[in-house]
Coordinates of C-alpha atoms in Angstrom, one line a residue:
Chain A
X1 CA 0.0 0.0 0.0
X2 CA 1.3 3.4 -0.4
X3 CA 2.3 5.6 2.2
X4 CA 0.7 8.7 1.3
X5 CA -3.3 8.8 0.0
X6 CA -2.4 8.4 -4.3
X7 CA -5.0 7.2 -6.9
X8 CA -3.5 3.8 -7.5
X9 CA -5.4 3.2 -11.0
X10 CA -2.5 5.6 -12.6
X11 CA 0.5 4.0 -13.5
X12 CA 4.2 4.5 -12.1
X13 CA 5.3 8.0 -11.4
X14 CA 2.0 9.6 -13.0
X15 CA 0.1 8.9 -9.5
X16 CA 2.9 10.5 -8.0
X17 CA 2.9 13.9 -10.5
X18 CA -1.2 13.7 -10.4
X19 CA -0.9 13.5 -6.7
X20 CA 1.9 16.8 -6.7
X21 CA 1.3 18.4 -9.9
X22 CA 3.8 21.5 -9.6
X23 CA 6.5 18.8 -9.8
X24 CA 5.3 17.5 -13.1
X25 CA 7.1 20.2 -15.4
X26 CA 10.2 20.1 -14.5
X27 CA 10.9 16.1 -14.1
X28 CA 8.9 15.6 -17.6
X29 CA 11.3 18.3 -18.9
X30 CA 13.8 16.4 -17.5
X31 CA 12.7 12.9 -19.1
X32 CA 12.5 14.5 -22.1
X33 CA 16.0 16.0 -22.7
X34 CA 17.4 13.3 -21.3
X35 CA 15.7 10.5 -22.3
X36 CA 14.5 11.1 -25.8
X37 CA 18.0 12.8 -27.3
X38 CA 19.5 10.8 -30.3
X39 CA 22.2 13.3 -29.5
X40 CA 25.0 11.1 -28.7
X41 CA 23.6 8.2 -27.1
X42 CA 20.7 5.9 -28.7
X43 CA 16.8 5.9 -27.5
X44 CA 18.1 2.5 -26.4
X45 CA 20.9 3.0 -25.1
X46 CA 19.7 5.4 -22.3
X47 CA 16.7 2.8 -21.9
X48 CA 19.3 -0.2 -20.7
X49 CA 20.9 2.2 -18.2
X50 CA 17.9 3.2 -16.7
X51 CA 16.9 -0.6 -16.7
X52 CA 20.2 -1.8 -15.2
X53 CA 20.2 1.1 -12.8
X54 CA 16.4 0.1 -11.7
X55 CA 17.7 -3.3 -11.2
X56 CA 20.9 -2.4 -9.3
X57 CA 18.3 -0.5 -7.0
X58 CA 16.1 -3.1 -7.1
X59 CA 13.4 -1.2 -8.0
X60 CA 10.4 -4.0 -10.2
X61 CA 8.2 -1.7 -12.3
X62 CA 11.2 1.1 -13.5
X63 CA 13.3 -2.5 -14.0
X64 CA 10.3 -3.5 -16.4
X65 CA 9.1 -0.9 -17.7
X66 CA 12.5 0.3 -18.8
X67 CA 13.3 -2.8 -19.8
X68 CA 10.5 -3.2 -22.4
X69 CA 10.7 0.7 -23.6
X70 CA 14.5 -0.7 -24.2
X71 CA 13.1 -4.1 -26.0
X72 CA 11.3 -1.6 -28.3
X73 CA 14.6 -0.2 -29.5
X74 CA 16.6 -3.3 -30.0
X75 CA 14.2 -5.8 -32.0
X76 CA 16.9 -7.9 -33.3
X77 CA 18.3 -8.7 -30.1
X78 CA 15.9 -10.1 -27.4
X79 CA 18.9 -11.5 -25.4
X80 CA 20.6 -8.5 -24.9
X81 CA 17.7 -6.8 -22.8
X82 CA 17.3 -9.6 -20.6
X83 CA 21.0 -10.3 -20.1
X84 CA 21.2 -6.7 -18.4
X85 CA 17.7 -7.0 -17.1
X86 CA 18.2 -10.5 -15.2
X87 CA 22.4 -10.4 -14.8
X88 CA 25.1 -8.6 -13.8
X89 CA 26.9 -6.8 -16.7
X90 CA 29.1 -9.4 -18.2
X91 CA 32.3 -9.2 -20.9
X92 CA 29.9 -10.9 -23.6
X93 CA 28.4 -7.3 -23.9
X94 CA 29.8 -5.0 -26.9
X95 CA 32.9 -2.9 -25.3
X96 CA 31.1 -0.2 -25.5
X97 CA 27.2 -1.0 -23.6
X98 CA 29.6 -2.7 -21.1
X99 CA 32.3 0.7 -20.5
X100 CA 28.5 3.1 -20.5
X101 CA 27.4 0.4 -18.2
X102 CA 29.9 0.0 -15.9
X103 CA 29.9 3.6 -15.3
X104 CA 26.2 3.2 -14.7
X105 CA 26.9 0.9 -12.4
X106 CA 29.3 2.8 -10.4
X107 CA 27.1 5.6 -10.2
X108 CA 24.2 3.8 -8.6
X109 CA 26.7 3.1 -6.0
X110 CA 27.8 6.7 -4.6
X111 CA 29.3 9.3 -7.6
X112 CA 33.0 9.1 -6.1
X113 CA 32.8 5.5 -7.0
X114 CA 33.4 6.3 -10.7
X115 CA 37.0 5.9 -11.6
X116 CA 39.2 7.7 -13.8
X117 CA 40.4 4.1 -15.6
X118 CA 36.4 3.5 -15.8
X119 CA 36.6 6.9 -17.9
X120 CA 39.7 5.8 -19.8
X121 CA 38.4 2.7 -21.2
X122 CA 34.7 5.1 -22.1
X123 CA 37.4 7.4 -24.0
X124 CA 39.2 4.3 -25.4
X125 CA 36.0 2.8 -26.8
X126 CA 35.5 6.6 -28.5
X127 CA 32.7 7.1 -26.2
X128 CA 32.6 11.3 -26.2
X129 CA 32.3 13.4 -23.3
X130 CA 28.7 14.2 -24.1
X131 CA 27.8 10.8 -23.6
X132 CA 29.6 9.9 -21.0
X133 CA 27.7 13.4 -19.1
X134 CA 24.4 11.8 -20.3
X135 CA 25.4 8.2 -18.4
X136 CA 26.3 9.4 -15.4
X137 CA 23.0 11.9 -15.6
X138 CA 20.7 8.9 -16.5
X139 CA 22.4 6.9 -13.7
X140 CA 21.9 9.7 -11.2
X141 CA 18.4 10.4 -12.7
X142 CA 17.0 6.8 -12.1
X143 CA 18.7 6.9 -8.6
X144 CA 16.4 9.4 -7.7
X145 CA 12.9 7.8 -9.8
X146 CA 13.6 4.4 -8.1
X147 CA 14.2 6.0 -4.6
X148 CA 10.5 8.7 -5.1
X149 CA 8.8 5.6 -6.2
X150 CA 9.8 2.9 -3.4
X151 CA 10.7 5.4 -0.8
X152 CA 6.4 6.0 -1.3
X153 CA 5.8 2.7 -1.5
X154 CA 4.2 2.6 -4.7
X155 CA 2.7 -0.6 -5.9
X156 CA 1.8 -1.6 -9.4
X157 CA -1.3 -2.6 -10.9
X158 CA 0.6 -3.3 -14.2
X159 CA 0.5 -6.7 -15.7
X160 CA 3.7 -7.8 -18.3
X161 CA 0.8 -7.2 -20.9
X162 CA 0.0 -3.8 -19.9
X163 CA 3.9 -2.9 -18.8
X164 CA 4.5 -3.9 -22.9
X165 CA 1.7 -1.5 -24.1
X166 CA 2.9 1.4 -22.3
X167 CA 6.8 0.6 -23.1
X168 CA 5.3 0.7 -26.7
X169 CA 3.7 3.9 -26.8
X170 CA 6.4 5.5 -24.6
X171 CA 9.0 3.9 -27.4
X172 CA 7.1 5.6 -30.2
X173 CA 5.9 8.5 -28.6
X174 CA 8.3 9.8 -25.9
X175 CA 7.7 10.7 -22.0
Chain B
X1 CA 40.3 16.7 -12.5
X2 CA 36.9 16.5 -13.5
X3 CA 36.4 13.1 -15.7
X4 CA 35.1 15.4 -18.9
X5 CA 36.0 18.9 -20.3
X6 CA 34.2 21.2 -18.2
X7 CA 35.2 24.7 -17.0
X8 CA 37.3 24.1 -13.7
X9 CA 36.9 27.1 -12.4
X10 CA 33.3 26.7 -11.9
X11 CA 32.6 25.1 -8.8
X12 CA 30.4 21.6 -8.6
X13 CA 27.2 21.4 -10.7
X14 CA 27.7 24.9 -12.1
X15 CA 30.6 23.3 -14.2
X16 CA 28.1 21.0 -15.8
X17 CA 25.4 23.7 -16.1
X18 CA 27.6 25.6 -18.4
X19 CA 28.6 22.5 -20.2
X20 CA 25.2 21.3 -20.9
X21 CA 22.8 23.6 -20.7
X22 CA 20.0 21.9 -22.1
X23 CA 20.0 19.7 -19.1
X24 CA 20.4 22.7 -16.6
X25 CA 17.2 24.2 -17.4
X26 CA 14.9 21.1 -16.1
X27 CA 17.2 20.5 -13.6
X28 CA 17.5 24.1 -11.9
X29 CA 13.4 24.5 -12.7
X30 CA 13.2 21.2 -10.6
X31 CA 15.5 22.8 -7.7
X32 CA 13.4 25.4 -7.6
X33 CA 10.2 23.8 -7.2
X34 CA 11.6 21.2 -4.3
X35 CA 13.1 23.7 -2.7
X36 CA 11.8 27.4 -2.9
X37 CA 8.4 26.3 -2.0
X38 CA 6.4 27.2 1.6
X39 CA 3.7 24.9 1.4
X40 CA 4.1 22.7 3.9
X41 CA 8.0 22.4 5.2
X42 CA 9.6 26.0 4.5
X43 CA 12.3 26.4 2.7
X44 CA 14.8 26.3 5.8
X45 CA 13.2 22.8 6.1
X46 CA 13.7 21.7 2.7
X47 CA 17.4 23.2 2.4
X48 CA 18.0 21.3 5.7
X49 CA 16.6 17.7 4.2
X50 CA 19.1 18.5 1.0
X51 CA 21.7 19.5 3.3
X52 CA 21.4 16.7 5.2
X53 CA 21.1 13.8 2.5
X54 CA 24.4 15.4 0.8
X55 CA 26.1 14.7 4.0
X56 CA 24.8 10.9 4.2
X57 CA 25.9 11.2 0.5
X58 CA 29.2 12.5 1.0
X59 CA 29.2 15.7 -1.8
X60 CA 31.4 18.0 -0.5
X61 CA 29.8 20.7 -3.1
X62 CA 26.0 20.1 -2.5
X63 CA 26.3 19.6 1.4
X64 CA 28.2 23.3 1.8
X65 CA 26.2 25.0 -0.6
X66 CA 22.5 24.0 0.4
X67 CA 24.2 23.9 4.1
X68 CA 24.9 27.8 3.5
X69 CA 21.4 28.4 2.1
X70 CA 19.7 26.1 5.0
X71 CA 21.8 28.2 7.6
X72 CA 20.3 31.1 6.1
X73 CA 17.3 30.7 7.0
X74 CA 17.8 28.6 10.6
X75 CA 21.0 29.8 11.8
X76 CA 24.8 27.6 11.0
X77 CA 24.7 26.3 14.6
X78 CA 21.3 24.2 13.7
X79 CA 23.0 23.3 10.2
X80 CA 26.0 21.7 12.0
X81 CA 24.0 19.7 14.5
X82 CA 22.0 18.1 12.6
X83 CA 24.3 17.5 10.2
X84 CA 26.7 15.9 13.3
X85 CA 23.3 13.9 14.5
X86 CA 20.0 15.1 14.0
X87 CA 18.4 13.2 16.8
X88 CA 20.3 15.6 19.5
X89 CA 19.6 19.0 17.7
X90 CA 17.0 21.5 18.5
X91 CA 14.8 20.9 15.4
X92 CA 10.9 20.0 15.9
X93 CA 9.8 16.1 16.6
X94 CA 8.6 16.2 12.9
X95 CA 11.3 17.0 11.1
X96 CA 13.7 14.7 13.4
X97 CA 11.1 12.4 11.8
X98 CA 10.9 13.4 8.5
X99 CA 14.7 13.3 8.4
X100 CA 14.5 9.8 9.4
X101 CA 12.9 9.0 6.4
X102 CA 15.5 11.0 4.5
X103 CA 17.7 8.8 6.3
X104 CA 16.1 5.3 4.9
X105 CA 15.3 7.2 1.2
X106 CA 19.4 8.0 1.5
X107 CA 19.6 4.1 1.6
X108 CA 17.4 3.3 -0.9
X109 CA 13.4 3.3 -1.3
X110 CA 12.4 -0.2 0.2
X111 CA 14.4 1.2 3.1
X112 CA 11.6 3.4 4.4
X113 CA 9.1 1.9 6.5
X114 CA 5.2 2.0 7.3
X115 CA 6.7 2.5 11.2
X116 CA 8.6 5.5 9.7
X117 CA 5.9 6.8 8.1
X118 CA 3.1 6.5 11.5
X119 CA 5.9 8.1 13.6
X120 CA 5.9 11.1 10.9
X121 CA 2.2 11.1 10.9
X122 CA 2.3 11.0 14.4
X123 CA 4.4 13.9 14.8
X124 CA 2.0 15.9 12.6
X125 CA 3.7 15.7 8.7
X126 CA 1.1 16.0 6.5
X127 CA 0.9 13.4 3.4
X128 CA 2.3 16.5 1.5
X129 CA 5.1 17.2 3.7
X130 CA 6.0 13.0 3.7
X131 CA 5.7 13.4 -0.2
X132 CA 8.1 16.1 -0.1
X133 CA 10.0 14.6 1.9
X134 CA 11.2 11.6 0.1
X135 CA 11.1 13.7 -3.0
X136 CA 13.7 16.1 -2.0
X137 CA 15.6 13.0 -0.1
X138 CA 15.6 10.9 -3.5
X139 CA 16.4 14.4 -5.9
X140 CA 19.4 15.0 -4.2
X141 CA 20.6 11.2 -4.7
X142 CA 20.7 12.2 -8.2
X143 CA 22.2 15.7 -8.0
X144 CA 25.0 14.5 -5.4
X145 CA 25.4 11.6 -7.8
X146 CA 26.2 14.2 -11.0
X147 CA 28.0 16.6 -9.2
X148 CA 30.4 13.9 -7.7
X149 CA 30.3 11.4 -10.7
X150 CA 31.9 13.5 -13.6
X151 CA 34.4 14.6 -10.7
X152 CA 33.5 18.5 -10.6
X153 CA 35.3 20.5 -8.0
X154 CA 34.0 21.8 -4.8
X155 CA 36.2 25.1 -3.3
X156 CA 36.9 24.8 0.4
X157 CA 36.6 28.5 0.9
X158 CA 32.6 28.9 3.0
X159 CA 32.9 32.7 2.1
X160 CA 32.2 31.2 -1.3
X161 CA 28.8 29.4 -0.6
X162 CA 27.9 32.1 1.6
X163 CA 28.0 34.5 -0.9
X164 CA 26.5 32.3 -3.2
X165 CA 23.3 31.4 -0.8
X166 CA 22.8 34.7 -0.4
X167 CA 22.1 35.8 -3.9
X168 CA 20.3 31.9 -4.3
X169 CA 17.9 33.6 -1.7
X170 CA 17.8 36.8 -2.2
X171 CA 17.7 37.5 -5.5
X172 CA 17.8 34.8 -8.0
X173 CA 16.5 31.8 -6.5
X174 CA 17.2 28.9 -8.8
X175 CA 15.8 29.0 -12.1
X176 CA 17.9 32.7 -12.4
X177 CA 21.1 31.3 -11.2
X178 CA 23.6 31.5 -13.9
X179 CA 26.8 28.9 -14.0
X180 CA 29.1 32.2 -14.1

């Protein structure tokens, strides 16, 4: 149950924005910039680190949610979704999803934990400092989402049908 | 030395304002609506819960300049003990309560519990102020996170901050804050 009186039939974070509407502009703004740039990073790119970050903070409906938005954007390869969805990043990833990742990963831990030979293999792998920004933003980003959506105690209604319907329409038409 | 090619010589998240500043519009409009907001917990309050989560989150930048602003408003001496251990400052019952649920949001979302919450409650938070709350708590994961994650720099010199939370407050909050 959630800890504060939401309307639990809207889904994720929208209960929480209904619920508080002032703080809607500004972190749809920031979904949007972040989120939905082809500027650098991929669509789906920025979908698996916000997937593997929700999963590092053990966080179910960002983890899924994310995770199917991300499916959307890499058709051709199921098992690379669920690889960083269900595992730890491994060395069977391209060198490049594993230096953004590990990053990621660091992040989600405390921001001093990113090291500068972390940064030096992103910069080896031609990974640019835009992108490596973005990471560590999306990183920090879903360390906040996961922590305002547990830290409420939000529960989901969502069923894997319904999670793949809105990771559809969030695919095609954005945040 | 900060892990990309930001301007050094602006301190902590200002650096990455002026490098990016298509993502320092959502993020300052954000600031500003967590924190320059009376409804509820006053802005000392909410300066004190980002304060206080920077500490837990060890960013040297966010804790001394939100620290400055908080002391602002309640006075350094408050700023520093609650900072040392909230539990034996002077604040009121509901924000050592609230700032217990900071503490567990700090940790990680699951970590806040329905006890937390009925003490809060208790105490008098409104649903509203709870929200708040774990909204500020969580925000700041992510802004200590960015500031201290690309490896900006954070000047020792408190004159600095000062200065700084002193035109935050007075005159530009912080939608008007430019990097320079």
């Amino acid at each position: 149950m959630a800890h504060i009186n939401v309307d639990t039939n809207i889904p994720g974070m929208r209960s929480l924005l209904a619920y508080r509407p002032i703080i809607a502009p500004p972190l749809l703004a920031l979904m949007k910039v972040v989120m939905r740039s082809n500027e650098g990073l991929s669509l789906g790119e920025r979908e698996l680190i916000a997937t593997y970050v929700s999963f590092l903070n053990d966080c179910t409906s960002c983890h899924i949610i994310h995770g199917e938005v991300a499916q959307c954007f890499y058709k051709d390869a199921p098992e690379l979704v669920s690889q960083i969805k269900e595992n730890e990043i491994s060395n069977q990833l391209p060198p490049r999803l594993h230096a953004l990742l590990s990053i990621a990963e660091s992040v989600q831990k405390g921001g001093k934990h990113v090291s500068q030979a972390q940064i030096n293999i992103a910069k080896a792998n031609n990974i640019t400092d835009l992108e490596i920004h973005d990471s560590v933003l999306i990183a920090s980003m879903f360390c906040f989402f996961n922590r305002y959506i547990d830290g409420l105690g939000l529960t989901s209604n969502d069923t894997l049908e319904t999670y793949k319907e809105r990771a559809k329409n969030i695919a095609e038409n954005g945040y | 030395m900060a892990h990309i090619k930001i301007n050094e010589e602006l301190p902590g998240i200002r650096s990455l304002m002026d490098f990016r500043p298509e993502t320092a519009a959502p993020l300052n409009a954000l600031a500003e609506v967590l924190l320059r907001n009376n409804e509820g917990l006053t802005m000392g309050e909410r300066e004190l819960i980002a304060t206080y989560v920077s500490s837990l989150n060890d960013c040297t930048f966010c804790q001394n300049i939100h620290g400055a602003v908080a002391a602002y408003y309640l006075g350094n001496e408050t700023v520093v003990k609650v900072k040392e251990k909230f539990e034996h400052s002077t604040i009121s019952n509901k924000m050592k309560a609230l700032l217990q649920i900071a503490t567990n949001v700090q940790l990680g979302g699951k970590y806040v519990t329905e006890n937390d919450i009925t003490n809060a409650k208790n105490e008098g938070a409104s649903d509203i102020e709870i929200h708040d709350t774990v909204l500020i708590s969580a925000a700041f994961c992510m802004f200590n996170r960015y500031v201290d994650g690309l490896g900006t720099h954070a000047p020792d010199d408190p004159e600095m901050y000062r200065f700084r939370a002193k035109k935050i407050v007075e005159e530009t909050g912080y939608t008007h804050s430019s990097p320079k």
